[in-house]
C-alpha positions as MATLAB code, in Angstrom:
seq = 'MIDLQGNPYYLDQDQCQWVNDRRKKMSLEEKLGQLFFVIGLEKDPQKLYELYQKIPFGGIMYRPDYAASIKERNEYLQEHVDIPLLVAANLEAGGIGIAVDGTSFASQMEVAATGDKENAYLLGKVSAAEGKSVGVNLAFAPVCDIDRNWRNPITNTRTYGSDPQVVLQMAGEYMRGCREENVAVSLKHFPGDGCDERDQHLVTTVNDLSCEEWDSTYGHIYQELIQQGAQTVMVGHIMQPAYSRRIRPEIRDEEIMPGSCSEEVVNGLLREKLGFNGVVLTDAANMLGYCGAMSRREQIPATINAGCDMILFGKNLEEDYSYLKAAVLNGVVSMERIDQSVTRILALKASLHLHDKKAGNWCREEDRVREDLKEESGKIVGCEKFRKLAARCADQAITLVKDTQHLLPVTPDTHRRVWLHIAGDQPGFAGGAKCKDWVLNALTEAGFEVDYYDHEQARIEDTMIAMEEIRQKYDVIMYFSNVINASYQTVARINWHGMVAEDGPYYVKEVPTLFVSFGNPYGYVDVPMIRTMINAYHASETTVQAVVQKITGKNPFRGISPVDPFCGMFGAKL';
ca = [
      13.134   12.142  -44.331;
      10.843   10.572  -41.733;
       8.671    7.785  -43.114;
       5.319    8.253  -41.388;
       3.702    5.371  -43.228;
       6.481    2.908  -42.432;
       7.756    1.161  -39.326;
       6.968    1.927  -36.497;
       4.120    4.388  -37.211;
       2.175    2.909  -40.131;
      -0.001    6.027  -40.392;
      -2.790    6.386  -42.917;
      -3.322    9.521  -44.987;
      -5.584   11.198  -42.436;
      -3.100   10.575  -39.626;
      -0.218   11.909  -41.725;
      -2.296   14.986  -42.488;
      -2.936   15.579  -38.780;
       0.778   15.313  -37.966;
       1.808   17.761  -40.666;
      -1.031   20.212  -40.083;
      -0.545   20.178  -36.308;
       3.194   20.774  -36.583;
       2.727   23.728  -38.939;
       0.296   25.401  -36.520;
       2.573   25.088  -33.505;
       4.531   28.001  -32.076;
       8.234   27.639  -31.269;
       7.367   27.299  -27.576;
       4.888   24.502  -28.267;
       7.386   22.640  -30.417;
      10.136   22.874  -27.818;
       7.748   21.787  -25.085;
       6.992   18.564  -26.949;
      10.644   17.529  -26.516;
      10.331   17.325  -22.727;
       8.986   14.266  -20.929;
       8.303   15.350  -17.354;
       7.795   13.461  -14.116;
       4.409   14.047  -12.497;
       5.292   14.319   -8.824;
       2.356   16.644   -8.121;
      -0.872   14.788   -7.296;
      -3.174   17.743   -7.944;
      -4.132   17.553  -11.652;
      -4.818   21.294  -11.793;
      -1.253   22.036  -10.711;
       0.064   19.635  -13.325;
      -1.946   21.534  -15.913;
      -0.500   24.816  -14.631;
       2.944   23.359  -15.344;
       1.785   22.427  -18.848;
       0.601   25.976  -19.447;
       4.111   27.225  -18.655;
       5.903   24.561  -20.687;
       3.613   22.505  -22.957;
       5.433   19.210  -22.404;
       4.937   16.245  -24.707;
       4.809   13.442  -22.145;
       4.484   12.683  -18.464;
       5.527    9.777  -16.276;
       4.314    8.966  -12.785;
       5.702    7.016   -9.889;
       3.241    4.376   -8.659;
       0.153    5.553   -6.782;
      -3.340    4.185   -6.341;
      -5.072    3.505   -9.647;
      -7.943    5.907   -8.966;
      -5.535    8.772   -8.312;
      -3.473    8.131  -11.457;
      -6.615    7.834  -13.558;
      -8.007   11.114  -12.225;
      -4.819   12.987  -13.105;
      -4.615   11.544  -16.607;
      -8.242   12.182  -17.483;
      -8.011   15.782  -16.307;
      -4.789   16.490  -18.172;
      -5.792   14.825  -21.436;
      -9.068   16.734  -21.492;
      -7.349   20.089  -20.986;
      -4.076   19.985  -22.944;
      -3.862   21.235  -26.522;
      -1.892   18.238  -27.796;
      -2.521   14.787  -26.280;
       0.176   13.526  -23.955;
       2.306   10.445  -23.967;
       1.764    8.897  -20.535;
       4.430    6.463  -19.392;
       5.277    4.132  -16.526;
       7.953    1.564  -15.748;
       5.769   -1.426  -16.558;
       8.624   -3.898  -16.173;
       7.037   -6.248  -13.625;
       3.283   -5.717  -13.954;
       0.698   -3.025  -13.336;
       2.443   -2.409  -10.018;
       4.724   -0.127  -12.035;
       1.965    2.490  -12.161;
      -0.687    1.401   -9.639;
       0.239    0.256   -6.137;
      -2.993   -1.742   -6.148;
      -2.028   -3.342   -9.455;
      -0.615   -6.797  -10.121;
       2.959   -7.589   -9.117;
       3.296  -10.107  -11.920;
       6.976  -11.049  -12.162;
      10.441   -9.669  -12.707;
      11.840  -10.180  -16.184;
      14.348  -12.720  -14.855;
      11.554  -14.612  -13.128;
       9.766  -14.851  -16.463;
      12.949  -16.100  -18.151;
      13.418  -18.749  -15.447;
      10.136  -20.363  -16.478;
      11.564  -21.039  -19.927;
       8.103  -20.292  -21.332;
       7.745  -17.317  -23.668;
       4.009  -17.261  -22.952;
       4.836  -15.758  -19.560;
       6.718  -12.909  -21.250;
       3.666  -12.268  -23.419;
       1.443  -12.309  -20.317;
       3.808   -9.934  -18.520;
       3.352   -7.473  -21.384;
      -0.367   -8.121  -21.596;
      -1.080   -7.695  -17.882;
       1.228   -4.687  -17.529;
      -0.287   -2.909  -20.532;
      -3.890   -3.759  -19.662;
      -3.559   -2.404  -16.132;
      -1.557    0.595  -17.320;
      -4.013    1.445  -20.079;
      -6.924    1.283  -17.667;
      -5.503    4.295  -15.806;
      -4.389    6.188  -18.919;
      -0.884    4.890  -19.668;
      -0.086    4.630  -23.374;
       3.696    4.028  -23.240;
       5.546    1.328  -21.301;
       9.134    2.109  -20.384;
       9.907   -1.562  -21.027;
      11.068   -4.128  -21.980;
      14.554   -3.992  -20.515;
      16.786   -5.360  -23.285;
      19.983   -5.378  -21.263;
      22.063   -8.539  -20.931;
      23.162   -9.605  -17.457;
      26.815  -10.149  -18.364;
      28.285   -8.872  -15.092;
      26.931  -10.365  -11.874;
      28.218   -7.384   -9.913;
      25.967   -4.904  -11.730;
      23.516   -3.646   -9.077;
      20.875   -2.270  -11.451;
      20.352   -4.784  -14.284;
      20.153   -8.042  -12.304;
      16.563   -9.371  -12.148;
      15.364   -6.542  -14.400;
      16.899   -8.456  -17.306;
      15.856  -11.682  -19.010;
      19.269  -13.100  -18.140;
      22.639  -13.572  -19.760;
      21.640  -15.300  -23.016;
      21.043  -12.729  -25.805;
      18.711  -15.077  -27.662;
      16.498  -15.503  -24.582;
      16.480  -11.724  -24.062;
      15.390  -11.232  -27.662;
      12.656  -13.858  -27.558;
      11.196  -12.738  -24.232;
      11.346   -9.022  -25.074;
       9.576   -9.712  -28.364;
       6.790  -11.544  -26.574;
       6.432   -8.708  -24.067;
       6.048   -6.340  -27.016;
       3.349   -8.561  -28.493;
       1.322   -8.330  -25.288;
       1.628   -4.536  -25.244;
       0.763   -4.249  -28.926;
      -2.553   -6.031  -28.354;
      -3.412   -3.364  -25.781;
      -2.313   -0.493  -28.076;
       0.376    0.518  -25.580;
       3.716    1.566  -27.074;
       7.013    0.187  -25.755;
      10.437    1.652  -25.103;
      13.445   -0.610  -25.570;
      16.054    0.170  -22.932;
      18.838    0.942  -22.153;
      20.608    1.536  -25.491;
      23.459    0.823  -26.292;
      23.111   -1.793  -23.569;
      23.655   -2.107  -19.828;
      25.001   -5.123  -17.972;
      28.677   -5.098  -18.975;
      29.802   -2.611  -16.354;
      29.504   -3.300  -12.628;
      28.357    0.235  -11.834;
      24.966    1.948  -11.842;
      24.438    4.574  -14.559;
      22.262    6.493  -12.107;
      25.477    7.276  -10.231;
      28.162    7.382  -12.907;
      28.483    7.158  -16.681;
      28.945    3.454  -17.338;
      30.625    1.642  -20.219;
      29.542   -1.018  -22.661;
      33.051   -2.225  -23.440;
      32.283   -4.778  -26.167;
      34.020   -4.662  -29.515;
      31.872   -3.707  -32.499;
      31.690   -7.347  -33.547;
      30.719   -8.533  -30.053;
      28.123   -5.781  -29.787;
      26.632   -6.647  -33.188;
      26.120  -10.288  -32.208;
      24.569   -9.496  -28.810;
      22.976   -6.132  -28.049;
      22.941   -5.087  -31.675;
      21.158   -8.263  -32.739;
      18.513   -7.779  -30.042;
      17.829   -4.143  -30.970;
      17.864   -4.802  -34.704;
      15.263   -7.556  -34.418;
      12.981   -5.685  -32.017;
      13.146   -2.545  -34.151;
      12.070   -4.610  -37.140;
       9.209   -5.983  -35.024;
       7.888   -2.451  -34.582;
       9.233   -1.044  -31.313;
       8.027    2.559  -31.264;
      10.615    4.131  -28.965;
      14.135    3.478  -27.711;
      15.456    4.816  -24.420;
      19.130    5.720  -24.597;
      21.093    5.255  -21.395;
      23.980    7.171  -19.915;
      26.250    4.433  -21.209;
      29.300    4.828  -23.426;
      30.090    2.475  -26.307;
      33.708    3.399  -27.087;
      34.220    0.852  -29.871;
      31.427    2.242  -32.026;
      32.174    5.847  -31.118;
      35.659    5.275  -32.520;
      34.483    3.363  -35.589;
      31.895    5.980  -36.534;
      34.224    8.887  -35.764;
      37.801    7.621  -36.073;
      39.381   10.936  -35.035;
      37.499   11.076  -31.708;
      39.595   11.548  -28.586;
      38.883    9.560  -25.439;
      37.728   12.656  -23.586;
      35.197   13.342  -26.359;
      33.423    9.993  -25.985;
      30.079   10.791  -24.404;
      27.343    8.707  -22.771;
      24.888    7.423  -25.350;
      22.234    9.906  -24.254;
      24.238   12.816  -25.678;
      26.449   11.005  -28.184;
      25.901   11.688  -31.880;
      27.876    8.556  -32.741;
      25.618    6.347  -30.607;
      22.230    7.878  -31.512;
      22.526    9.223  -35.054;
      25.333    6.929  -36.118;
      24.573    3.578  -34.485;
      20.852    3.652  -33.704;
      19.499    5.770  -36.557;
      21.844    4.991  -39.441;
      23.223    1.501  -38.788;
      20.085   -0.004  -37.217;
      17.662    2.126  -39.220;
      15.485    3.210  -36.298;
      12.735    5.553  -37.471;
      10.908    5.959  -34.160;
      11.152    8.234  -31.125;
      14.392    8.300  -29.128;
      14.185    9.280  -25.471;
      16.995    9.837  -23.033;
      17.000    7.980  -19.765;
      16.324   10.305  -16.843;
      18.391   13.433  -17.413;
      18.755   14.062  -13.689;
      21.080   11.065  -13.226;
      24.719   11.532  -12.334;
      25.699    9.458  -15.341;
      24.283   12.233  -17.534;
      24.895   15.348  -15.470;
      28.648   14.841  -15.206;
      29.314   14.651  -18.948;
      29.370   18.378  -19.844;
      27.946   21.714  -18.766;
      24.154   21.746  -18.736;
      23.931   24.749  -21.049;
      25.835   22.776  -23.699;
      24.441   19.357  -22.882;
      20.734   19.968  -23.502;
      21.300   21.223  -27.081;
      23.947   18.537  -27.663;
      21.444   15.851  -26.659;
      18.963   17.016  -29.304;
      21.673   17.420  -31.928;
      22.866   13.894  -31.130;
      19.492   12.609  -32.346;
      17.391   12.296  -29.185;
      13.797   13.455  -29.561;
      12.693   13.723  -25.935;
      14.525   14.526  -22.710;
      13.234   12.522  -19.779;
      12.653   14.367  -16.482;
      15.502   16.866  -16.719;
      16.956   18.476  -13.624;
      15.285   21.866  -13.581;
      12.576   21.902  -16.247;
      12.404   25.664  -16.772;
      16.181   25.983  -16.985;
      16.562   23.013  -19.366;
      13.810   24.449  -21.555;
      15.489   27.868  -21.568;
      18.800   26.334  -22.630;
      17.153   24.588  -25.570;
      15.245   27.702  -26.602;
      18.392   29.825  -26.491;
      20.231   27.226  -28.572;
      17.524   27.396  -31.247;
      17.466   31.184  -31.281;
      21.250   31.421  -31.652;
      21.412   28.691  -34.287;
      23.167   25.963  -32.273;
      20.114   23.754  -32.848;
      18.319   24.228  -36.149;
      14.552   24.487  -36.570;
      14.837   21.628  -39.047;
      16.217   19.456  -36.249;
      13.418   20.509  -33.877;
      10.788   19.784  -36.523;
      12.202   16.289  -37.011;
      11.648   15.468  -33.354;
       8.223   17.110  -33.236;
       7.170   15.112  -36.305;
       8.239   11.830  -34.726;
       6.508   12.635  -31.441;
       3.257   13.634  -33.132;
       3.457   10.556  -35.362;
       3.776    8.302  -32.315;
       0.736    9.958  -30.773;
      -1.235    9.542  -33.992;
      -0.221    5.884  -34.265;
      -1.752    5.358  -30.806;
      -4.890    7.222  -31.963;
      -4.431    9.808  -29.233;
      -5.360   12.587  -31.651;
      -8.893   11.273  -32.198;
      -9.857   10.291  -28.659;
     -12.867   11.971  -27.171;
     -13.023   13.605  -23.775;
     -13.666   11.060  -21.049;
     -12.366    8.184  -23.169;
      -8.704    8.144  -22.133;
      -8.794    5.327  -19.611;
     -10.594    2.370  -21.130;
     -10.743   -0.937  -19.302;
     -13.065   -2.985  -21.435;
     -12.289   -2.980  -25.119;
      -9.019   -4.744  -25.874;
      -8.463   -7.102  -22.959;
      -8.457  -10.705  -24.100;
     -11.739  -12.375  -23.194;
     -10.183  -15.118  -21.069;
      -8.402  -12.483  -18.968;
     -11.492  -10.464  -18.143;
     -13.142  -10.510  -14.746;
     -16.912  -10.792  -14.745;
     -17.030   -7.526  -12.836;
     -14.999   -5.814  -15.567;
     -12.209   -5.066  -13.088;
      -8.710   -4.923  -14.526;
      -6.244   -3.473  -12.001;
      -5.226   -6.131   -9.481;
      -7.909   -8.546  -10.632;
      -8.012  -12.157   -9.435;
      -7.219  -13.627  -12.848;
      -4.036  -11.601  -13.109;
      -2.999  -12.686   -9.607;
      -3.533  -16.317  -10.575;
      -1.392  -15.873  -13.663;
       1.340  -14.332  -11.479;
       1.129  -17.297   -9.105;
       1.453  -19.723  -12.008;
       4.494  -17.856  -13.285;
       6.119  -17.980   -9.842;
       5.440  -21.703   -9.575;
       7.190  -22.269  -12.913;
      10.126  -19.959  -12.154;
      11.340  -20.717   -8.623;
      14.666  -22.494   -8.990;
      16.425  -24.963   -6.728;
      20.002  -23.847   -7.316;
      21.450  -26.616   -5.166;
      20.699  -28.906   -2.239;
      23.937  -30.802   -1.786;
      23.117  -31.524    1.866;
      19.879  -33.257    0.766;
      17.815  -31.201    3.189;
      14.582  -30.740    1.228;
      11.718  -31.140    1.754;
      11.494  -29.328    5.077;
       8.120  -29.790    6.765;
       6.631  -29.106   10.205;
       6.789  -32.866   10.816;
      10.537  -33.039   10.189;
      11.749  -29.542   11.125;
       9.067  -27.783   13.132;
      11.207  -25.242   15.022;
      12.513  -22.571   12.640;
      15.058  -19.864   13.377;
      14.237  -17.226   10.751;
      16.617  -14.576    9.454;
      15.684  -12.020    6.808;
      18.478  -10.164    5.067;
      17.813   -6.982    3.156;
      14.368   -6.220    4.556;
      14.908   -2.513    4.067;
      12.262   -0.410    2.283;
      12.711   -0.608   -1.459;
      11.035   -0.814   -4.851;
      10.205   -4.539   -4.715;
       8.623   -5.504   -1.451;
      10.884   -3.896    1.104;
       9.966   -4.381    4.742;
       6.759   -6.227    3.754;
       8.901   -9.262    2.975;
       9.253  -10.143    6.661;
       5.482  -10.207    7.215;
       4.917  -12.274    4.078;
       7.471  -14.891    5.150;
       6.307  -15.056    8.755;
       2.689  -15.500    7.700;
       3.476  -18.136    5.072;
       5.658  -20.232    7.405;
       3.197  -19.972   10.295;
       0.267  -20.930    8.083;
       2.292  -23.934    6.902;
       2.517  -25.128   10.519;
       6.047  -24.120   11.525;
       6.977  -22.633   14.895;
       8.973  -19.554   13.914;
      11.477  -17.624   16.016;
      12.374  -14.452   14.106;
      15.805  -12.968   14.726;
      15.381   -9.216   15.036;
      18.596   -7.821   13.617;
      17.678   -4.377   14.917;
      18.347   -5.795   18.378;
      21.525   -7.618   17.355;
      24.306   -7.765   19.963;
      27.856   -9.022   19.722;
      26.975  -11.514   22.455;
      24.715  -13.295   19.948;
      27.817  -14.721   18.265;
      28.913  -16.298   21.538;
      25.896  -18.553   22.060;
      26.968  -22.154   22.637;
      26.623  -24.410   19.602;
      24.839  -27.004   21.668;
      22.223  -24.466   22.700;
      21.399  -23.704   19.071;
      21.238  -27.416   18.200;
      18.814  -28.061   21.024;
      16.614  -25.068   20.264;
      16.103  -25.267   16.469;
      15.439  -27.913   13.844;
      16.260  -25.703   10.852;
      17.647  -22.236   10.183;
      16.117  -20.341    7.260;
      17.657  -17.304    5.606;
      15.343  -15.334    3.335;
      17.098  -12.581    1.422;
      15.300   -9.555    0.026;
      18.412   -7.870   -1.349;
      16.966   -6.256   -4.442;
      18.371   -4.324   -7.363;
      17.308   -0.702   -7.249;
      18.338    2.660   -8.610;
      21.121    4.695   -7.035;
      23.020    1.953   -5.261;
      26.577    0.797   -5.801;
      26.079   -2.873   -4.938;
      23.288   -5.426   -4.484;
      24.848   -7.562   -1.786;
      23.991   -8.845    1.684;
      25.163   -6.526    4.444;
      25.047   -8.279    7.793;
      24.196   -6.301   10.902;
      26.257   -5.343   13.913;
      29.980   -5.136   14.538;
      30.775   -8.742   13.616;
      27.815   -9.787   11.425;
      25.749  -10.956   14.374;
      22.974  -12.271   12.099;
      25.362  -14.142    9.795;
      25.144  -17.905    9.111;
      27.442  -19.087   11.921;
      25.623  -22.338   12.605;
      25.428  -24.079    9.228;
      27.449  -27.055   10.482;
      25.352  -27.382   13.618;
      21.779  -27.007   12.334;
      20.453  -27.648    8.777;
      20.308  -24.282    7.028;
      18.703  -23.108    3.796;
      18.843  -19.859    1.869;
      16.157  -18.266   -0.320;
      16.765  -15.166   -2.425;
      13.770  -13.117   -3.558;
      15.998  -10.668   -5.374;
      19.633  -10.960   -6.338;
      20.111  -14.337   -8.088;
      23.810  -14.238   -7.210;
      23.261  -14.525   -3.458;
      25.574  -17.535   -3.361;
      28.642  -15.285   -3.288;
      27.686  -14.038    0.182;
      26.548  -17.380    1.650;
      28.703  -20.115    0.077;
      28.635  -22.033    3.349;
      24.879  -22.701    2.969;
      24.369  -25.859    0.914;
      20.693  -25.412    0.060;
      19.927  -22.402   -2.114;
      16.700  -21.309   -3.824;
      16.224  -18.394   -6.232;
      12.798  -16.784   -6.644;
      13.786  -13.615   -8.617;
      10.908  -11.473   -7.321;
       9.616  -10.153   -3.986;
       5.848  -10.442   -3.728;
       3.383  -12.144   -1.418;
       2.515  -14.562   -4.220;
       6.153  -15.554   -4.691;
       6.712  -16.051   -0.947;
       3.737  -18.394   -0.733;
       4.966  -20.356   -3.752;
       8.442  -20.722   -2.212;
       7.055  -22.159    1.020;
       4.978  -24.626   -0.976;
       8.166  -25.864   -2.637;
      10.248  -25.966    0.552;
       7.639  -28.192    2.144;
       7.504  -30.474   -0.878;
       3.937  -29.689   -1.886;
       5.075  -28.498   -5.320;
       8.205  -29.472   -7.282;
      10.879  -27.006   -8.367;
      10.504  -26.193  -12.068;
      12.674  -23.133  -12.741;
      15.934  -23.044  -14.665;
      18.379  -20.246  -13.853;
      18.735  -17.669  -16.679;
      22.219  -16.788  -15.336;
      25.119  -18.546  -13.645;
      24.108  -18.224   -9.973;
      27.571  -19.358   -8.866;
      29.377  -16.567  -10.755;
      31.980  -19.070  -11.950;
      33.496  -19.350   -8.476;
      35.574  -22.265   -7.252;
      33.725  -24.890   -5.237;
      30.374  -23.233   -5.822;
      28.478  -26.413   -6.663;
      29.660  -28.384   -3.625;
];
C-alpha cells in the first residue's frame, strides 16, 4: 500500500483524487510510458514531442545547453503532453548542470572543504533556482556516496568527502535549498559508490561493506535523508553482496545483481528495511555496469520487478519499451506492479503541483527565490549575486595541503618569472581546455611574467636542458592540474606527455615549484616530489582567480581537506 499522504508526498485529498483518477483513465501504453525517463538529445521541441507521441514517457533529462534553449523545449513539451513531465538535470555543482550560462557554484567536495553547511544549502538553493527558471523540477543530486577509495575515478570531488556524518549533514542542507525552490531531489547512488576503485559506467562495481558497516555509514545517510523527505532515490549499478546474502540466504554468487536490477537491494534493503515510499529510478540504463548483468529482454522486466519505478535513458527506447510491454502481456510483470510505479510517479508530480500548472507557467523565475538572492533585474541564471556566492565559497574552501619548503607567498616581487605547466587540460565536464586560459589570465593580471610550456610540442630533448639554464631562466615553476573526475574513465590521474614525461616535474630541486589541483584532491600521489600543494576541488574561472589571490598572499588559506590528500602514503607530509 502506497501512502500518498505520508512521506515524501504529503498529498491532500484533491491531489490524491487526481492521482487515482488519472491512473484509472490511462491506457496500458500510457502507464508503461510513465516508467521511462528519457534523455532529450534532440533540440527541436517538436521532435521531442513526436517521440512522446510514440512512447508517452514520464520524465526527460537534458545535457547542459543555453538557458533559453532549455526553457523553450520545456515550455513546449509541458504545454503539449497529456501528463506533465518530470524534468531533471545533474544539478550537483550549480545551475551549470543544466544551463551552460548558469552558475558554476562549487563541487560537493569544495563545499565540504569550507566546513560550513550554509554553503551546502546555497549549493542546493542556487542549483534549484537556476534549474527551476528553465523548467527543471527534479535535481539528480545530492551525491550521497562516501569517498572511501582514493582510486575511484568517478566519486572523487562529486562527494562531500570520506566522513559519513559530513556527507549526511551537507546532503541534508542541499535538500533544504532545493525544497525551498519546490525542486525534488534524487539521492544517489544507492547502495553507495566510493568503495570500489572502478567506474560503474564501465563495469558493475561493488560496495563490499559488511551489513553492520553499511548500516553505520551509507545506511545511516540514506535512512536520515529519507526521513527528511527525499522524494526519489537513484539506484546505481553497484552490488551489495552482504545484504543480498542476508536478505536471500540461498543466493548464489552468480545471482547477485547490480542494485539497479536487484530485488534484494531495492525491495529488500531500500523499500522494506529503510522504509522508502518514494520513486526509485535506475542510474542510466545504457551503462556497461547495467548492460552486462543479463540479457536485455530479461533485464528490463527484472528491473521493474526488483522495485524500480523508472528506467533512466535506456539503450534503445522503443526496444526497451517493447520488452516491458511483452513482459506485462505474458504475465512476467503484473499490472499491479505497474500500477504501483505509476501511482508513485503521479504522486511525485502532484506533490510538485505539476498537475495544476497553467500553460506558460512552467518556468518561473520570480516567486520562490529568497529576497536577498534576487537581482534587481529579476535575472536568475548566472546572476552576479550567485557568482559572488560561488567566489565566497571558493575562498573558504581552497586548502593548503602542505608547504614544507616554506615557499608561499609567491608574488611578482619575489618570483616574477613563472614557468607554467598545466596537466589534464583536455576537454571535459568541468572546465576542460578553458583552464589554461583562466590560469594564464589570472597570473598575468597579477603581474607575473608567464612562460607556458606547450606539451603538444613536447620533445625528448626538453628533458636534457641544463639545470643551470632552468635556474637562470625562471624564479618559480607552477603546475596547475585539471585532472577531473568524469564518467567513463578508468582512472583520474596525471598522464605526462611524450615518451619520457617531458613535461614532468624534473626541476623541483633546482627551482621552487608548487602544485595546484583544480580537480582530483589526491594529486599528491603523482607529484610527491613537489613540496607545496594546494587543493581547490573545482575548475572554474572564479576558483582560478581565488587560488592566485592565495598564492600571492592577498587572502589566507581557509579550507580543510574533507579527505586524506596523502592517501596514507609513507613520507607524504614531508
